[in-house]
Coordinates of C-alpha atoms in Angstrom, one line a residue:
Chain A
M1 CA 175.2 45.5 6.9
T2 CA 173.4 48.7 7.4
S3 CA 171.8 50.8 4.7
S4 CA 174.4 53.5 5.4
E5 CA 177.2 51.1 4.8
L6 CA 175.6 50.0 1.6
F7 CA 175.0 53.6 0.4
E8 CA 178.6 54.5 1.4
Q9 CA 179.8 51.7 -0.8
I10 CA 177.6 52.8 -3.7
R11 CA 179.0 56.4 -3.4
R12 CA 182.5 55.2 -3.3
K13 CA 182.2 52.7 -6.2
R14 CA 179.8 54.9 -8.2
S15 CA 177.8 51.8 -8.8
F16 CA 174.6 50.1 -7.6
L17 CA 175.4 46.9 -9.4
C18 CA 174.4 43.5 -8.0
V19 CA 176.0 40.6 -9.9
G20 CA 173.9 37.5 -9.9
L21 CA 175.8 34.3 -9.4
D22 CA 173.5 31.9 -11.3
T23 CA 176.3 29.5 -11.9
D24 CA 175.3 26.7 -14.1
P25 CA 177.8 23.8 -14.1
N26 CA 177.0 23.2 -17.8
K27 CA 178.0 26.7 -18.8
I28 CA 181.4 26.9 -17.2
P29 CA 184.4 27.0 -19.5
Q30 CA 186.0 23.6 -20.2
R31 CA 189.3 24.5 -18.5
L32 CA 187.6 24.9 -15.1
L33 CA 186.0 21.5 -15.2
S34 CA 189.3 19.9 -14.0
E35 CA 189.3 21.9 -10.8
D36 CA 188.1 20.3 -7.6
D37 CA 185.1 22.6 -7.5
P38 CA 184.5 24.1 -10.9
V39 CA 181.5 26.2 -9.7
F40 CA 183.6 27.8 -7.0
A41 CA 186.5 28.3 -9.4
F42 CA 184.2 30.1 -11.8
N43 CA 182.6 32.2 -9.1
R44 CA 186.0 33.2 -7.7
A45 CA 187.2 34.4 -11.1
I46 CA 183.9 36.3 -11.6
V47 CA 184.1 37.9 -8.2
D48 CA 187.7 38.9 -8.6
A49 CA 186.9 40.4 -12.0
T50 CA 183.8 42.3 -11.0
A51 CA 184.4 43.3 -7.3
A52 CA 185.5 46.8 -8.2
Y53 CA 182.2 47.5 -9.9
A54 CA 179.7 45.5 -7.8
V55 CA 178.2 46.4 -4.4
C56 CA 176.4 43.2 -4.0
Y57 CA 176.5 39.5 -5.1
K58 CA 173.4 37.4 -5.4
P59 CA 174.0 33.7 -5.5
N60 CA 170.9 32.0 -6.9
L61 CA 170.4 29.0 -4.6
A62 CA 168.6 26.9 -7.2
F63 CA 171.8 26.6 -9.2
Y64 CA 173.7 25.2 -6.2
E65 CA 170.9 22.9 -4.9
E66 CA 170.8 21.3 -8.3
N67 CA 174.2 19.8 -7.3
G68 CA 173.0 18.6 -3.9
A69 CA 175.4 18.7 -1.0
K70 CA 178.4 19.5 -3.3
G71 CA 176.4 22.5 -4.6
W72 CA 175.8 23.8 -1.1
E73 CA 179.5 23.6 -0.5
S74 CA 180.2 25.6 -3.6
F75 CA 177.8 28.2 -2.3
V76 CA 179.4 28.3 1.1
K77 CA 182.9 28.5 -0.4
T78 CA 181.8 31.4 -2.7
V79 CA 180.4 33.3 0.3
R80 CA 183.5 32.7 2.4
Y81 CA 185.7 33.9 -0.5
I82 CA 183.7 37.1 -0.8
R83 CA 183.7 37.7 2.9
D84 CA 187.5 37.2 3.2
N85 CA 188.5 39.3 0.2
Y86 CA 185.7 41.8 -0.3
P87 CA 184.1 42.2 3.1
E88 CA 182.4 45.5 2.1
I89 CA 180.2 43.7 -0.5
M90 CA 176.7 42.7 0.4
I91 CA 175.5 39.2 -0.3
I92 CA 171.9 38.4 -1.0
A93 CA 170.9 34.7 -1.1
D94 CA 168.3 34.5 -3.8
A95 CA 166.4 31.6 -2.3
K96 CA 162.8 32.8 -2.5
R97 CA 162.0 30.9 0.6
G98 CA 158.6 31.3 2.2
D99 CA 157.4 29.1 5.1
I100 CA 156.1 29.8 8.6
G101 CA 156.9 29.6 12.3
N102 CA 159.7 27.3 13.3
T103 CA 160.3 26.3 9.6
S104 CA 160.9 29.9 8.7
Q105 CA 163.2 30.3 11.6
M106 CA 165.2 27.3 10.4
Y107 CA 165.6 28.9 7.0
A108 CA 166.6 32.2 8.6
R109 CA 169.2 30.3 10.7
A110 CA 170.4 28.4 7.6
F111 CA 171.5 31.6 6.0
F112 CA 172.1 34.0 8.8
S113 CA 173.5 32.1 11.8
Q114 CA 176.7 31.4 10.0
D115 CA 176.7 34.6 8.1
L116 CA 176.1 33.1 4.7
A117 CA 174.2 36.1 3.5
D118 CA 173.2 39.7 4.5
G119 CA 169.8 39.2 3.0
V120 CA 167.5 36.4 1.7
T121 CA 164.7 36.8 -0.9
L122 CA 161.3 35.7 0.4
S123 CA 158.0 35.0 -1.1
P124 CA 155.2 36.8 0.8
Y125 CA 152.3 34.5 0.0
M126 CA 151.9 33.0 3.5
G127 CA 152.0 36.4 5.2
R128 CA 153.9 37.8 8.1
D129 CA 154.8 34.5 9.7
T130 CA 157.2 34.0 6.7
V131 CA 159.1 37.2 7.3
D132 CA 159.3 37.7 11.0
P133 CA 162.0 35.2 11.8
F134 CA 164.4 36.9 9.3
L135 CA 163.9 40.3 11.0
R136 CA 165.2 39.0 14.3
F137 CA 168.8 39.0 13.1
D138 CA 170.7 42.3 13.6
G139 CA 172.0 43.8 10.4
K140 CA 170.3 41.3 8.2
W141 CA 167.7 41.9 5.5
A142 CA 164.4 40.3 4.4
V143 CA 164.1 40.9 0.7
I144 CA 160.4 40.5 -0.2
L145 CA 159.1 39.7 -3.7
A146 CA 156.8 42.5 -4.7
L147 CA 156.4 42.8 -8.4
T148 CA 158.6 40.5 -10.4
S149 CA 159.9 40.8 -14.0
N150 CA 158.4 37.6 -15.5
P151 CA 155.4 37.5 -17.8
S152 CA 153.3 35.5 -15.4
A153 CA 153.7 38.2 -12.7
A154 CA 150.3 39.2 -14.0
D155 CA 148.7 35.9 -12.8
F156 CA 148.5 36.9 -9.2
E157 CA 150.8 39.8 -8.3
M158 CA 148.8 42.1 -10.5
Q159 CA 145.3 41.0 -9.4
R160 CA 143.2 44.0 -8.4
L161 CA 141.8 43.8 -4.9
E162 CA 138.3 44.6 -3.8
E163 CA 139.6 47.3 -1.5
G164 CA 141.5 48.9 -4.4
G165 CA 145.0 48.6 -5.8
Y166 CA 147.0 45.6 -6.9
L167 CA 148.0 42.6 -4.7
Y168 CA 151.7 43.6 -5.0
E169 CA 150.8 47.1 -3.6
K170 CA 149.0 45.4 -0.7
V171 CA 152.1 43.2 -0.1
I172 CA 154.3 46.3 0.0
D173 CA 151.9 48.3 2.1
V174 CA 151.2 45.7 4.7
S175 CA 154.7 44.1 4.9
S176 CA 156.6 47.3 5.2
G177 CA 155.0 47.7 8.6
W178 CA 156.6 44.5 9.8
G179 CA 160.1 45.9 9.7
T180 CA 161.9 49.1 8.7
A181 CA 163.9 50.4 5.7
E182 CA 166.9 49.1 7.7
N183 CA 166.0 45.4 7.5
M184 CA 163.6 45.1 4.5
M185 CA 164.0 45.4 0.8
Y186 CA 161.7 44.7 -2.1
V187 CA 162.2 42.9 -5.4
V188 CA 160.7 44.9 -8.3
G189 CA 161.4 43.8 -11.8
A190 CA 163.0 46.3 -14.2
T191 CA 160.4 45.4 -16.8
Q192 CA 157.9 47.0 -14.5
A193 CA 159.9 50.3 -14.2
R194 CA 156.9 52.5 -14.6
M195 CA 155.3 50.9 -11.6
L196 CA 158.3 52.1 -9.5
K197 CA 156.7 55.6 -9.3
G198 CA 153.7 54.2 -7.3
I199 CA 155.9 51.9 -5.4
R200 CA 158.1 54.8 -4.3
E201 CA 155.0 56.5 -2.9
L202 CA 154.4 53.5 -0.7
I203 CA 158.1 53.0 0.4
P204 CA 160.2 56.1 -0.4
N205 CA 163.1 54.9 1.7
H206 CA 163.5 51.2 1.2
F207 CA 166.2 49.7 -1.0
L208 CA 164.8 47.9 -4.0
L209 CA 166.5 44.9 -5.6
V210 CA 165.8 45.2 -9.3
P211 CA 166.4 42.2 -11.7
G212 CA 165.5 42.2 -15.3
V213 CA 167.8 44.8 -16.8
G214 CA 169.4 43.6 -20.0
A215 CA 168.5 40.0 -20.9
Q216 CA 164.8 40.5 -19.8
G217 CA 164.6 43.9 -21.5
G218 CA 164.3 46.4 -18.6
S219 CA 165.9 49.8 -19.0
L220 CA 168.4 51.0 -16.4
E221 CA 167.6 54.6 -17.1
E222 CA 163.9 54.1 -16.5
V223 CA 164.6 52.2 -13.3
A224 CA 166.7 55.1 -12.1
R225 CA 164.2 57.7 -13.2
Y226 CA 161.3 56.2 -11.3
G227 CA 163.1 54.3 -8.5
M228 CA 166.1 56.2 -7.3
N229 CA 165.9 58.0 -4.0
D230 CA 168.2 60.4 -2.2
R231 CA 170.3 57.4 -0.9
C232 CA 170.2 55.7 -4.3
G233 CA 167.8 53.0 -2.9
L234 CA 168.5 50.7 -5.8
L235 CA 170.4 47.5 -6.3
V236 CA 170.2 46.6 -10.0
N237 CA 171.0 43.0 -10.7
S238 CA 172.6 41.5 -13.8
S239 CA 173.4 37.8 -14.0
R240 CA 173.7 36.2 -17.4
G241 CA 174.6 39.5 -19.1
I242 CA 177.8 39.5 -17.0
I243 CA 178.8 36.0 -16.0
Y244 CA 177.9 34.4 -19.4
A245 CA 178.7 37.3 -21.6
D246 CA 181.7 35.3 -22.9
R247 CA 181.8 31.5 -22.8
S248 CA 185.5 31.3 -23.8
E249 CA 188.6 31.2 -21.6
L250 CA 188.3 35.0 -21.5
F251 CA 185.0 34.9 -19.5
A252 CA 186.4 36.8 -16.5
D253 CA 187.9 39.6 -18.6
T254 CA 184.6 40.0 -20.5
A255 CA 182.6 39.9 -17.2
A256 CA 184.8 42.7 -15.9
K257 CA 184.2 44.7 -19.0
K258 CA 180.4 44.2 -18.9
A259 CA 180.3 45.1 -15.2
A260 CA 182.4 48.2 -15.8
E261 CA 180.1 49.3 -18.6
M262 CA 177.1 49.0 -16.3
A263 CA 178.9 50.7 -13.5
A264 CA 179.8 53.6 -15.9
Q265 CA 176.1 54.0 -16.8
M266 CA 175.2 53.9 -13.1
A267 CA 177.8 56.5 -12.2
E268 CA 176.1 58.9 -14.7
L269 CA 172.7 58.2 -13.3
L270 CA 174.0 58.7 -9.7
S271 CA 175.5 62.1 -10.8
A272 CA 172.3 63.1 -12.6
H273 CA 170.5 62.5 -9.3
G274 CA 173.1 64.6 -7.4
L275 CA 174.6 61.6 -5.6
Chain B
M1 CA 153.7 8.0 -8.8
T2 CA 150.2 8.2 -10.3
S3 CA 147.0 9.2 -8.4
S4 CA 145.8 5.6 -8.8
E5 CA 148.9 4.2 -7.2
L6 CA 148.4 6.6 -4.3
F7 CA 144.7 5.8 -3.9
E8 CA 145.5 2.1 -4.1
Q9 CA 148.0 2.5 -1.3
I10 CA 145.4 4.5 0.7
R11 CA 142.9 1.7 0.3
R12 CA 145.3 -1.0 1.2
K13 CA 146.7 0.7 4.3
R14 CA 143.4 2.3 5.3
S15 CA 145.2 5.5 5.9
F16 CA 145.9 8.8 4.2
L17 CA 148.5 9.8 6.7
C18 CA 151.6 11.9 5.6
V19 CA 154.3 12.0 8.2
G20 CA 156.3 15.2 8.2
L21 CA 160.0 14.7 8.7
D22 CA 160.8 18.1 10.3
T23 CA 163.8 16.7 12.0
D24 CA 165.5 19.2 14.3
P25 CA 169.0 18.0 15.3
N26 CA 168.3 19.6 18.7
K27 CA 165.3 17.4 19.4
I28 CA 166.9 14.1 18.6
P29 CA 167.4 11.7 21.6
Q30 CA 170.8 11.7 23.1
R31 CA 171.7 8.2 22.1
L32 CA 171.5 9.0 18.4
L33 CA 173.9 11.9 18.6
S34 CA 176.9 9.4 18.6
E35 CA 175.8 8.1 15.2
D36 CA 177.6 9.3 12.0
D37 CA 174.4 11.1 10.8
P38 CA 172.0 11.5 13.8
V39 CA 169.3 13.1 11.6
F40 CA 169.3 10.1 9.2
A41 CA 169.4 7.7 12.1
F42 CA 166.4 9.4 13.7
N43 CA 164.5 9.5 10.3
R44 CA 165.3 5.8 9.6
A45 CA 163.8 4.8 13.0
I46 CA 160.7 7.0 12.5
V47 CA 160.2 5.6 9.0
D48 CA 160.6 2.0 10.1
A49 CA 158.1 2.6 12.9
T50 CA 155.5 4.4 10.9
A51 CA 155.7 3.0 7.3
A52 CA 152.8 0.6 8.0
Y53 CA 150.5 3.6 8.7
A54 CA 151.8 6.3 6.3
V55 CA 151.2 6.7 2.6
C56 CA 153.5 9.7 2.3
Y57 CA 156.6 11.2 3.9
K58 CA 157.2 14.9 3.8
P59 CA 160.8 16.0 4.6
N60 CA 160.8 19.7 5.4
L61 CA 163.8 21.1 3.6
A62 CA 164.4 24.0 6.0
F63 CA 165.4 21.5 8.7
Y64 CA 168.0 19.9 6.4
E65 CA 169.4 23.2 4.9
E66 CA 170.0 24.5 8.4
N67 CA 172.8 21.9 8.5
G68 CA 174.2 23.0 5.2
A69 CA 175.8 20.3 3.0
K70 CA 175.7 17.7 5.7
G71 CA 171.9 18.4 6.1
W72 CA 171.4 17.9 2.4
E73 CA 173.1 14.6 2.7
S74 CA 170.8 13.6 5.5
F75 CA 167.9 14.4 3.3
V76 CA 169.2 12.4 0.4
K77 CA 170.0 9.4 2.6
T78 CA 166.5 9.5 4.1
V79 CA 164.9 9.6 0.7
R80 CA 167.1 6.7 -0.5
Y81 CA 166.2 4.7 2.5
I82 CA 162.5 5.2 1.9
R83 CA 162.9 4.3 -1.8
D84 CA 164.8 1.2 -1.0
N85 CA 162.6 -0.1 1.7
Y86 CA 159.2 1.3 1.2
P87 CA 159.1 2.0 -2.6
E88 CA 155.3 2.3 -2.5
I89 CA 155.3 5.4 -0.2
M90 CA 155.1 8.9 -1.8
I91 CA 157.7 11.5 -0.9
I92 CA 156.9 15.2 -1.0
A93 CA 159.8 17.6 -0.5
D94 CA 158.3 20.5 1.5
A95 CA 160.5 23.2 0.0
K96 CA 158.0 25.9 -0.8
R97 CA 160.1 27.0 -3.7
G98 CA 158.9 29.6 -6.1
D99 CA 161.1 31.1 -8.8
I100 CA 160.8 31.5 -12.6
G101 CA 162.2 30.3 -15.9
N102 CA 165.6 28.6 -15.8
T103 CA 165.8 29.0 -12.0
S104 CA 162.5 27.1 -11.5
Q105 CA 163.8 24.5 -13.9
M106 CA 166.9 24.1 -11.7
Y107 CA 164.8 23.6 -8.6
A108 CA 162.7 21.0 -10.5
R109 CA 165.9 19.2 -11.5
A110 CA 167.3 19.4 -8.0
F111 CA 164.4 17.4 -6.7
F112 CA 163.2 15.3 -9.6
S113 CA 166.1 14.4 -11.9
Q114 CA 167.6 12.1 -9.2
D115 CA 164.2 11.1 -7.9
L116 CA 164.6 12.8 -4.5
A117 CA 160.8 13.4 -4.4
D118 CA 157.5 12.6 -6.1
G119 CA 156.3 16.1 -5.4
V120 CA 157.6 19.5 -4.3
T121 CA 155.6 22.2 -2.5
L122 CA 155.6 25.5 -4.4
S123 CA 154.6 29.1 -3.7
P124 CA 152.4 30.5 -6.4
Y125 CA 153.1 34.2 -6.0
M126 CA 155.1 34.6 -9.2
G127 CA 152.6 32.8 -11.3
R128 CA 152.7 30.1 -13.9
D129 CA 156.4 30.4 -14.6
T130 CA 157.0 29.0 -11.2
V131 CA 155.0 25.8 -11.7
D132 CA 155.5 24.9 -15.4
P133 CA 159.0 23.4 -15.1
F134 CA 157.8 21.0 -12.4
L135 CA 155.0 19.7 -14.7
R136 CA 157.4 18.5 -17.3
F137 CA 158.5 15.5 -15.3
D138 CA 156.3 12.4 -15.8
G139 CA 154.7 11.0 -12.7
K140 CA 155.8 14.0 -10.6
W141 CA 153.7 16.5 -8.7
A142 CA 153.6 20.3 -8.2
V143 CA 152.1 20.8 -4.8
I144 CA 150.8 24.4 -4.8
L145 CA 150.2 26.5 -1.6
A146 CA 146.6 27.6 -1.7
L147 CA 145.2 28.3 1.8
T148 CA 147.7 27.7 4.6
S149 CA 147.1 26.9 8.3
N150 CA 149.0 29.8 9.8
P151 CA 147.3 32.9 11.3
S152 CA 148.9 35.3 8.8
A153 CA 147.3 33.4 5.9
A154 CA 144.8 36.2 6.2
D155 CA 147.4 38.8 5.2
F156 CA 147.3 38.0 1.5
E157 CA 145.8 34.6 0.7
M158 CA 142.5 35.8 2.0
Q159 CA 142.4 39.1 0.3
R160 CA 139.2 39.6 -1.6
L161 CA 139.7 40.4 -5.3
E162 CA 137.9 43.0 -7.3
E163 CA 136.5 40.3 -9.6
G164 CA 135.1 38.5 -6.6
G165 CA 136.4 35.7 -4.4
Y166 CA 139.6 35.4 -2.4
L167 CA 143.1 35.3 -3.7
Y168 CA 143.5 31.7 -2.8
E169 CA 140.5 30.8 -4.9
K170 CA 142.0 32.6 -7.8
V171 CA 145.2 30.7 -7.3
I172 CA 143.4 27.4 -7.4
D173 CA 141.1 28.4 -10.2
V174 CA 143.9 29.7 -12.5
S175 CA 146.6 27.3 -11.6
S176 CA 144.5 24.2 -11.9
G177 CA 144.4 24.9 -15.7
W178 CA 148.2 24.6 -15.9
G179 CA 148.2 20.9 -15.2
T180 CA 145.8 18.1 -14.2
A181 CA 144.7 16.2 -11.2
E182 CA 147.5 13.8 -12.1
N183 CA 150.3 16.2 -11.6
M184 CA 149.1 19.0 -9.3
M185 CA 148.0 19.0 -5.7
Y186 CA 147.1 21.9 -3.3
V187 CA 148.1 22.7 0.2
V188 CA 145.0 23.6 2.3
G189 CA 145.5 23.9 6.1
A190 CA 143.2 21.9 8.4
T191 CA 142.5 25.0 10.4
Q192 CA 140.6 26.1 7.3
A193 CA 138.5 22.9 7.0
R194 CA 135.3 24.8 6.4
M195 CA 136.8 26.4 3.3
L196 CA 137.3 22.9 1.8
K197 CA 133.7 22.9 0.7
G198 CA 134.3 25.8 -1.7
I199 CA 137.7 24.5 -2.7
R200 CA 136.1 21.1 -3.7
E201 CA 133.7 23.0 -5.9
L202 CA 136.7 24.4 -7.8
I203 CA 138.8 21.2 -7.8
P204 CA 136.7 18.1 -7.1
N205 CA 139.4 15.6 -8.2
H206 CA 142.7 17.0 -7.0
F207 CA 144.6 15.6 -4.1
L208 CA 144.9 18.0 -1.2
L209 CA 147.9 18.0 1.2
V210 CA 146.5 19.1 4.6
P211 CA 148.8 20.2 7.4
G212 CA 147.6 21.6 10.7
V213 CA 145.8 18.6 12.2
G214 CA 146.7 18.2 15.8
A215 CA 149.4 20.7 17.0
Q216 CA 147.7 23.5 15.1
G217 CA 144.2 22.6 16.1
G218 CA 142.6 21.4 12.9
S219 CA 140.1 18.6 13.1
L220 CA 140.6 15.4 11.1
E221 CA 136.9 14.7 11.0
E222 CA 136.1 18.2 9.6
V223 CA 138.8 17.8 7.0
A224 CA 137.3 14.5 5.8
R225 CA 133.7 15.8 5.9
Y226 CA 134.5 18.8 3.7
G227 CA 137.5 17.6 1.7
M228 CA 137.2 13.9 1.0
N229 CA 136.3 12.8 -2.5
D230 CA 135.5 9.4 -4.1
R231 CA 139.2 8.6 -4.3
C232 CA 140.0 10.0 -0.9
G233 CA 141.8 13.0 -2.3
L234 CA 143.4 13.8 0.9
L235 CA 146.9 13.5 2.4
V236 CA 146.8 14.7 6.0
N237 CA 150.1 15.6 7.5
S238 CA 151.3 15.3 11.0
S239 CA 154.9 16.2 12.0
R240 CA 155.5 17.1 15.6
G241 CA 152.5 15.1 16.8
I242 CA 154.2 11.9 15.7
I243 CA 158.0 12.4 15.5
Y244 CA 158.3 14.3 18.7
A245 CA 155.5 12.7 20.6
D246 CA 158.1 11.2 22.9
R247 CA 161.6 12.6 23.4
S248 CA 162.9 9.6 25.2
E249 CA 164.7 6.5 23.9
L250 CA 161.2 5.1 23.1
F251 CA 160.5 7.8 20.5
A252 CA 160.1 5.3 17.6
D253 CA 157.6 3.1 19.6
T254 CA 155.6 6.2 20.5
A255 CA 155.7 7.5 16.9
A256 CA 154.3 4.2 15.7
K257 CA 151.6 4.3 18.3
K258 CA 150.6 7.9 17.4
A259 CA 150.7 7.1 13.7
A260 CA 148.6 4.0 14.3
E261 CA 146.0 6.0 16.2
M262 CA 145.7 8.5 13.4
A263 CA 145.5 5.7 10.8
A264 CA 142.7 4.1 12.9
Q265 CA 140.7 7.3 12.8
M266 CA 141.4 7.6 9.1
A267 CA 140.2 4.0 8.5
E268 CA 136.9 4.9 10.1
L269 CA 136.5 8.0 8.0
L270 CA 137.3 6.1 4.8
S271 CA 134.7 3.5 5.7
A272 CA 132.2 6.2 6.5
H273 CA 132.8 7.6 3.0
G274 CA 132.3 4.1 1.4
L275 CA 136.0 3.8 0.6

């Protein structure tokens, strides 16, 4: 998927919502547990309910791996379902992989060679060797952790460097030279919205994947104020706030409602930015 | 597994060899391709051939994930085979995971709740939230990336901090306070052997997992000189140098020979250190 296709979808849907599919088998409504694959059944219902409001889905691989081979199958079925029914929607595998050389190439192939994702989240700790193999696939994205929304982001990401600036700024500055705004995105937590101003000075054109709105306390309005560019440039993720908003049989209806609420706010913010 | 059990095994086998199971389906001898699970068949042969010389196996998850659900099954079967036949041998899942909160907990459960590994490699970029969930399992290990053996380790790991020292030293210094030498290890590449001296000043007692000997040019002797402590404190990994030393039908015999050669060198180094 190109950035233009993504932006086109954002304009059409008036939304830059990414729905996180952090599907925990223990949080699925009772009724679905009798299905062959309860995780897939849950995801399918969530996807059908939210596809009108979402431009991206982000399956969180940890939740699938915890179920072993069966979990990987649930992940693959979910992706195939989205591809077949909503082919315009981006899929980012939230895997936070980060290895080197032929191992990194294996991870890239795991997700891209069978089109299981448009992008994969990557940890930059080991440097360029981690990212390069992901950039060799046309139309695919490396989504690099920059400044995350968790409290312990301060441990290392916010270390000040001898040459000036924070580590996360160095990560953005150096790594943005490895690819382009057409094949790299950055993860910036919504709880760090004020940092988005400085980040936009480094990378005015890149899309940012922004978790942490809602449950973690980030403000959508601040994210838009400091992070939106002239092609939106934002994918704001919500996981629990949508998929677990209602744990009853009505979970999909409530998920649709919550996604619609976020999309309505996003439509206003897009309009306010003349988009 | 405790550090004492690991050290006891090292003393008994006169080896601190970790064999990396980076099993690429494309590099498996022809004959095995007719087996139900060629990757498992290859691993079983390698394990049987090298178990006398290895104190640890390190399956590299990328190579299994690239095969999707089937690959995960090959990984699980390999682990079960090692557990059943060589229960004294440590297993480190080389997964380089790194996420936070309930996601990190899911990854920890994926590997530990069914005893699929004694340790998991983790990327420290997102800070303490990444590591904590792995430390809540008794007898299990968080194996933190510190200073890796790849050329682009210089990109970020070797950034100098304003407060002094390198980022990787900060990672070691801070993170070693989150657990103990009984539940944390560090990855230090053999190509960085001279840095081991400074690292041993920070963490005299922790085990270090050392890749990069052989194929990547690191020297076993230097690793021992700068990194060995009074309970060995080293697991030196070799992957390709053992499992792909011979691509013919004789691959297992050659793997045994290569592992035996490394173990013989290690026995000498242990003796030279009075162990």
